[in-house]
Structure formats: structure tokens, C-alpha cells
PDB file of C-alpha atoms in Angstrom:
ATOM      1  CA  UNK W   1      14.928   2.674  22.937  1.00 53.00           C
ATOM      2  CA  UNK W   2      12.071   2.201  25.378  1.00 57.00           C
ATOM      3  CA  UNK W   3       9.168   0.048  24.206  1.00 54.00           C
ATOM      4  CA  UNK W   4       5.669   1.456  24.493  1.00 61.00           C
ATOM      5  CA  UNK W   5       2.698  -0.602  25.568  1.00 58.00           C
ATOM      6  CA  UNK W   6      -0.120  -0.621  23.045  1.00 71.00           C
ATOM      7  CA  UNK W   7      -3.360  -2.559  23.185  1.00 75.00           C
ATOM      8  CA  UNK W   8      -4.199  -1.915  19.524  1.00 75.00           C
ATOM      9  CA  UNK W   9      -4.368  -5.083  17.414  1.00 81.00           C
ATOM     10  CA  UNK W  10      -4.790  -4.481  13.680  1.00 84.00           C
ATOM     11  CA  UNK W  11      -7.112  -6.540  11.542  1.00 91.00           C
ATOM     12  CA  UNK W  12      -5.289  -9.064   9.387  1.00 94.00           C
ATOM     13  CA  UNK W  13      -7.192  -9.461   6.140  1.00 95.00           C
ATOM     14  CA  UNK W  14      -7.682 -12.988   4.843  1.00 95.00           C
ATOM     15  CA  UNK W  15      -6.560 -13.828   1.324  1.00 96.00           C
ATOM     16  CA  UNK W  16     -10.217 -13.757   0.309  1.00 96.00           C
ATOM     17  CA  UNK W  17     -10.730 -10.304   1.858  1.00 96.00           C
ATOM     18  CA  UNK W  18      -7.672  -8.966   0.025  1.00 96.00           C
ATOM     19  CA  UNK W  19      -9.148 -10.202  -3.264  1.00 96.00           C
ATOM     20  CA  UNK W  20     -12.468  -8.581  -2.346  1.00 96.00           C
ATOM     21  CA  UNK W  21     -10.684  -5.249  -1.758  1.00 96.00           C
ATOM     22  CA  UNK W  22      -8.874  -5.529  -5.109  1.00 94.00           C
ATOM     23  CA  UNK W  23     -12.078  -6.386  -6.976  1.00 94.00           C
ATOM     24  CA  UNK W  24     -13.997  -3.540  -5.340  1.00 94.00           C
ATOM     25  CA  UNK W  25     -11.239  -1.036  -6.172  1.00 91.00           C
ATOM     26  CA  UNK W  26     -11.268  -2.267  -9.772  1.00 90.00           C
ATOM     27  CA  UNK W  27     -15.038  -1.879 -10.053  1.00 88.00           C
ATOM     28  CA  UNK W  28     -15.016   1.612  -8.512  1.00 81.00           C
ATOM     29  CA  UNK W  29     -12.385   2.667 -11.009  1.00 63.00           C
ATOM     30  CA  UNK W  30     -14.652   1.743 -13.900  1.00 56.00           C
ATOM     31  CA  UNK W  31     -17.453   3.959 -12.534  1.00 60.00           C
ATOM     32  CA  UNK W  32     -15.355   7.027 -11.657  1.00 57.00           C
ATOM     33  CA  UNK W  33     -15.243   9.929 -14.090  1.00 59.00           C
ATOM     34  CA  UNK W  34     -14.075  12.802 -11.871  1.00 63.00           C
ATOM     35  CA  UNK W  35     -10.664  14.038 -12.997  1.00 61.00           C
ATOM     36  CA  UNK W  36      -9.697  15.176  -9.493  1.00 64.00           C
ATOM     37  CA  UNK W  37     -10.521  11.814  -7.919  1.00 71.00           C
ATOM     38  CA  UNK W  38      -7.738   9.611  -6.616  1.00 76.00           C
ATOM     39  CA  UNK W  39      -9.682   6.413  -7.303  1.00 79.00           C
ATOM     40  CA  UNK W  40      -7.472   6.135 -10.397  1.00 78.00           C
ATOM     41  CA  UNK W  41      -4.544   5.046  -8.251  1.00 85.00           C
ATOM     42  CA  UNK W  42      -6.336   2.837  -5.712  1.00 90.00           C
ATOM     43  CA  UNK W  43      -6.204  -0.526  -7.566  1.00 90.00           C
ATOM     44  CA  UNK W  44      -2.448  -0.252  -8.130  1.00 89.00           C
ATOM     45  CA  UNK W  45      -1.768   1.345  -4.753  1.00 92.00           C
ATOM     46  CA  UNK W  46      -3.566  -1.394  -2.802  1.00 94.00           C
ATOM     47  CA  UNK W  47      -1.699  -4.069  -4.747  1.00 92.00           C
ATOM     48  CA  UNK W  48       1.634  -2.310  -4.172  1.00 90.00           C
ATOM     49  CA  UNK W  49       1.005  -1.985  -0.428  1.00 92.00           C
ATOM     50  CA  UNK W  50       0.019  -5.643  -0.153  1.00 92.00           C
ATOM     51  CA  UNK W  51       2.815  -7.050  -2.321  1.00 88.00           C
ATOM     52  CA  UNK W  52       5.640  -5.025  -0.777  1.00 87.00           C
ATOM     53  CA  UNK W  53       4.483  -4.204   2.753  1.00 89.00           C
ATOM     54  CA  UNK W  54       5.651  -0.600   2.395  1.00 89.00           C
ATOM     55  CA  UNK W  55       4.005   2.140   4.420  1.00 89.00           C
ATOM     56  CA  UNK W  56       1.351   4.310   2.770  1.00 90.00           C
ATOM     57  CA  UNK W  57       3.475   7.443   3.199  1.00 89.00           C
ATOM     58  CA  UNK W  58       6.409   5.721   1.507  1.00 88.00           C
ATOM     59  CA  UNK W  59       4.189   4.676  -1.405  1.00 89.00           C
ATOM     60  CA  UNK W  60       2.768   8.178  -1.872  1.00 90.00           C
ATOM     61  CA  UNK W  61       6.292   9.632  -1.929  1.00 88.00           C
ATOM     62  CA  UNK W  62       7.459   7.396  -4.807  1.00 88.00           C
ATOM     63  CA  UNK W  63       8.771   9.440  -7.716  1.00 88.00           C
ATOM     64  CA  UNK W  64       9.446   8.269 -11.263  1.00 85.00           C
ATOM     65  CA  UNK W  65      13.185   8.345 -10.540  1.00 88.00           C
ATOM     66  CA  UNK W  66      12.636   5.782  -7.764  1.00 87.00           C
ATOM     67  CA  UNK W  67      11.515   3.106 -10.226  1.00 85.00           C
ATOM     68  CA  UNK W  68      14.075   0.957 -12.015  1.00 81.00           C
ATOM     69  CA  UNK W  69      12.080  -0.903 -14.656  1.00 75.00           C
ATOM     70  CA  UNK W  70      15.148  -2.806 -15.893  1.00 80.00           C
ATOM     71  CA  UNK W  71      15.884  -4.330 -12.473  1.00 78.00           C
ATOM     72  CA  UNK W  72      12.156  -4.405 -11.552  1.00 74.00           C
ATOM     73  CA  UNK W  73      12.612  -2.588  -8.234  1.00 80.00           C
ATOM     74  CA  UNK W  74      11.235   0.469  -6.511  1.00 80.00           C
ATOM     75  CA  UNK W  75      13.709   2.357  -4.363  1.00 80.00           C
ATOM     76  CA  UNK W  76      12.142   3.677  -1.163  1.00 80.00           C
ATOM     77  CA  UNK W  77      14.132   6.832  -0.419  1.00 73.00           C
ATOM     78  CA  UNK W  78      11.819   8.595   2.031  1.00 66.00           C
ATOM     79  CA  UNK W  79      11.253   5.871   4.588  1.00 69.00           C
ATOM     80  CA  UNK W  80      10.053   6.223   8.161  1.00 67.00           C
ATOM     81  CA  UNK W  81      13.450   5.354   9.598  1.00 66.00           C
ATOM     82  CA  UNK W  82      15.425   7.313   6.992  1.00 67.00           C
ATOM     83  CA  UNK W  83      17.060   4.244   5.447  1.00 68.00           C
ATOM     84  CA  UNK W  84      16.910   3.591   1.731  1.00 66.00           C
ATOM     85  CA  UNK W  85      15.446   0.227   0.787  1.00 63.00           C
ATOM     86  CA  UNK W  86      14.091  -1.615  -2.211  1.00 63.00           C
ATOM     87  CA  UNK W  87      10.680  -3.094  -2.921  1.00 61.00           C
ATOM     88  CA  UNK W  88      10.698  -5.719  -5.462  1.00 55.00           C
ATOM     89  CA  UNK W  89       0.251   6.849 -17.648  1.00 42.00           C
ATOM     90  CA  UNK W  90      -0.362   8.260 -20.885  1.00 42.00           C
ATOM     91  CA  UNK W  91      -3.770  10.067 -20.871  1.00 43.00           C
ATOM     92  CA  UNK W  92      -3.128  12.414 -17.970  1.00 46.00           C
ATOM     93  CA  UNK W  93      -3.183  16.035 -19.097  1.00 50.00           C
ATOM     94  CA  UNK W  94      -0.672  17.584 -16.704  1.00 53.00           C
ATOM     95  CA  UNK W  95       2.666  18.301 -18.327  1.00 54.00           C
ATOM     96  CA  UNK W  96       5.988  16.929 -17.143  1.00 63.00           C
ATOM     97  CA  UNK W  97       4.678  13.722 -15.542  1.00 64.00           C
ATOM     98  CA  UNK W  98       7.571  11.924 -17.185  1.00 69.00           C
ATOM     99  CA  UNK W  99      10.129  14.023 -15.291  1.00 76.00           C
ATOM    100  CA  UNK W 100      12.250  12.066 -12.783  1.00 80.00           C
ATOM    101  CA  UNK W 101      11.029  14.107  -9.792  1.00 80.00           C
ATOM    102  CA  UNK W 102       7.315  13.796 -10.707  1.00 76.00           C
ATOM    103  CA  UNK W 103       5.165  11.724  -8.375  1.00 78.00           C
ATOM    104  CA  UNK W 104       4.305   8.235  -9.592  1.00 81.00           C
ATOM    105  CA  UNK W 105       0.793   8.092  -8.097  1.00 82.00           C
ATOM    106  CA  UNK W 106      -1.381  10.940  -9.412  1.00 79.00           C
ATOM    107  CA  UNK W 107      -4.998  11.661 -10.368  1.00 74.00           C
ATOM    108  CA  UNK W 108      -6.233  12.550 -13.869  1.00 70.00           C
ATOM    109  CA  UNK W 109      -5.158  16.152 -13.274  1.00 73.00           C
ATOM    110  CA  UNK W 110      -1.626  15.034 -12.429  1.00 75.00           C
ATOM    111  CA  UNK W 111      -1.857  15.934  -8.751  1.00 79.00           C
ATOM    112  CA  UNK W 112      -0.321  13.685  -6.137  1.00 81.00           C
ATOM    113  CA  UNK W 113      -2.705  12.427  -3.437  1.00 81.00           C
ATOM    114  CA  UNK W 114      -2.758  13.376   0.189  1.00 83.00           C
ATOM    115  CA  UNK W 115      -2.991  10.643   2.783  1.00 88.00           C
ATOM    116  CA  UNK W 116      -6.492  11.691   3.825  1.00 89.00           C
ATOM    117  CA  UNK W 117      -7.856  11.299   0.267  1.00 87.00           C
ATOM    118  CA  UNK W 118      -6.372   7.816  -0.047  1.00 90.00           C
ATOM    119  CA  UNK W 119      -7.731   6.806   3.362  1.00 92.00           C
ATOM    120  CA  UNK W 120     -11.179   8.107   2.376  1.00 90.00           C
ATOM    121  CA  UNK W 121     -11.129   6.018  -0.795  1.00 90.00           C
ATOM    122  CA  UNK W 122      -9.950   2.972   1.156  1.00 93.00           C
ATOM    123  CA  UNK W 123     -12.889   3.386   3.541  1.00 93.00           C
ATOM    124  CA  UNK W 124     -15.282   3.507   0.554  1.00 92.00           C
ATOM    125  CA  UNK W 125     -13.667   0.414  -0.937  1.00 94.00           C
ATOM    126  CA  UNK W 126     -13.885  -1.401   2.398  1.00 94.00           C
ATOM    127  CA  UNK W 127     -17.537  -0.408   2.854  1.00 93.00           C
ATOM    128  CA  UNK W 128     -18.453  -1.695  -0.620  1.00 93.00           C
ATOM    129  CA  UNK W 129     -16.366  -4.870  -0.537  1.00 94.00           C
ATOM    130  CA  UNK W 130     -18.818  -7.011   1.479  1.00 90.00           C
ATOM    131  CA  UNK W 131     -16.178  -7.684   4.127  1.00 92.00           C
ATOM    132  CA  UNK W 132     -17.920  -8.342   7.423  1.00 89.00           C
ATOM    133  CA  UNK W 133     -16.365  -6.067  10.032  1.00 88.00           C
ATOM    134  CA  UNK W 134     -15.999  -7.940  13.297  1.00 88.00           C
ATOM    135  CA  UNK W 135     -15.024  -6.218  16.504  1.00 85.00           C
ATOM    136  CA  UNK W 136     -13.545  -2.739  16.494  1.00 86.00           C
ATOM    137  CA  UNK W 137     -13.979  -1.071  13.064  1.00 86.00           C
ATOM    138  CA  UNK W 138     -10.861   1.032  13.769  1.00 85.00           C
ATOM    139  CA  UNK W 139      -8.729  -2.084  13.245  1.00 87.00           C
ATOM    140  CA  UNK W 140      -9.774  -2.155   9.561  1.00 90.00           C
ATOM    141  CA  UNK W 141      -7.395   0.602   8.498  1.00 90.00           C
ATOM    142  CA  UNK W 142      -5.393   1.077   5.335  1.00 91.00           C
ATOM    143  CA  UNK W 143      -2.250   0.448   7.387  1.00 92.00           C
ATOM    144  CA  UNK W 144      -3.639  -3.018   8.199  1.00 93.00           C
ATOM    145  CA  UNK W 145      -2.666  -4.027   4.660  1.00 94.00           C
ATOM    146  CA  UNK W 146       0.985  -3.624   5.709  1.00 91.00           C
ATOM    147  CA  UNK W 147       0.424  -5.917   8.687  1.00 92.00           C
ATOM    148  CA  UNK W 148      -1.443  -8.343   6.445  1.00 94.00           C
ATOM    149  CA  UNK W 149       1.438  -8.408   3.960  1.00 91.00           C
ATOM    150  CA  UNK W 150       3.830  -9.324   6.756  1.00 90.00           C
ATOM    151  CA  UNK W 151       1.597 -12.066   8.179  1.00 92.00           C
ATOM    152  CA  UNK W 152       0.893 -13.519   4.721  1.00 93.00           C
ATOM    153  CA  UNK W 153       4.646 -13.568   3.973  1.00 89.00           C
ATOM    154  CA  UNK W 154       5.225 -15.465   7.226  1.00 88.00           C
ATOM    155  CA  UNK W 155       2.424 -17.895   6.348  1.00 91.00           C
ATOM    156  CA  UNK W 156       3.973 -18.516   2.928  1.00 89.00           C
ATOM    157  CA  UNK W 157       7.378 -19.178   4.498  1.00 86.00           C
ATOM    158  CA  UNK W 158       5.836 -21.586   6.979  1.00 88.00           C
ATOM    159  CA  UNK W 159       3.871 -23.454   4.303  1.00 91.00           C
ATOM    160  CA  UNK W 160       7.078 -23.700   2.273  1.00 90.00           C
ATOM    161  CA  UNK W 161       8.759 -25.498   5.169  1.00 91.00           C
ATOM    162  CA  UNK W 162      10.951 -22.565   6.155  1.00 87.00           C
ATOM    163  CA  UNK W 163      11.839 -21.820   9.742  1.00 88.00           C
ATOM    164  CA  UNK W 164       9.922 -18.579  10.270  1.00 83.00           C
ATOM    165  CA  UNK W 165      12.065 -17.599  13.248  1.00 86.00           C
ATOM    166  CA  UNK W 166      15.239 -17.889  11.175  1.00 88.00           C
ATOM    167  CA  UNK W 167      13.720 -15.566   8.552  1.00 83.00           C
ATOM    168  CA  UNK W 168      12.426 -12.920  10.971  1.00 87.00           C
ATOM    169  CA  UNK W 169      15.509 -10.688  10.487  1.00 87.00           C
ATOM    170  CA  UNK W 170      15.031 -10.866   6.704  1.00 82.00           C
ATOM    171  CA  UNK W 171      11.324 -10.107   7.062  1.00 84.00           C
ATOM    172  CA  UNK W 172      12.076  -7.214   9.430  1.00 83.00           C
ATOM    173  CA  UNK W 173      14.469  -5.725   6.848  1.00 81.00           C
ATOM    174  CA  UNK W 174      11.874  -6.256   4.100  1.00 77.00           C
ATOM    175  CA  UNK W 175       9.347  -4.340   6.216  1.00 80.00           C
ATOM    176  CA  UNK W 176      11.816  -1.505   6.824  1.00 76.00           C
ATOM    177  CA  UNK W 177      12.662  -2.195  10.475  1.00 75.00           C
TER     178      UNK W 177
END
């Protein structure tokens, strides 16, 4: 496979910025009353993306049947590279949300979100989070949370005295590469 040259460098959120994003998403949730809004899912979705490093498309494709509550894992079946991997609502009116093939992330109407709606909400959360955008604003994307999760995992390994280079294959598998 031929490597492509890319000058794009994503923003890596600090631990403090991640907490600011979480807090902003939580506060927006408390003010939202629109049943068709996807703000309902944003606090959990942001935390899932950060804690697992999965891609946004993979997260939005999670179905109830992909969650094993006993083993505490989420099975990622529809991944970018086609390989299965693991990543360690009661008031919604739509019927059959408890069915195995129902989407896990839905709005109050029971509809699953499109990527554009989630990205729009992330932009609102970012704008209201008091994070100072430095440099190119395009680097502050939702996908940057995936990069941040990877970098923060490497930082944790390093602080724990682990040889980061020895764990790169494990981290690559964790990230779905």
C-alpha cells in the first residue's frame, strides 16, 4: 500500500479541554427540549469516543446486539477496515428500541443520528466550551477526539513506565489499524 503525504495535523485536546467539552455537552443537554435533537446522545458519545478511540462512524453504527453488558464490551462490527474488534433508555417513545438490531444512539424520537448532525452539535459544544482555538480551526474536528484518545493512552503508558514503542502494536490494534 502506497503512503500518501498529508500536511494536516489534528488538534490534540488537553485533559482540561476534554473535561471542558464533557461539561459543555452536559450543560447543553439540560437546556435542550427538542425531541428531534441529537444533543441527547452527545455527552455519552463524546465520552465513548474519547475512552475507546473508535471512529465516529463506528460509534453511530453500534446496535443493541453489539453490547455485551455481562463482559462490559462493545463489539465493533462495522469498522473502517472491515475487521471486528472490541471496545472495552427508557423514556423514548419509539417502539422496538430494545430490539437487537435497533441503534444504540438515538434521539427522543428514536431516530439514529447522521454524521452531519453529530458534527454540528460538536461544533456548538466546542464553540461554547471556552476552548481557545489556536491556529487552523479545521484541526478542531470531532475526529480529533480519536487522535486525542490515542495520544493520551500513549502518555499514560509512558507515565506508567511502559516502553511506548513496545506497546505501539497493541495501541494500533486498539485503534483498529
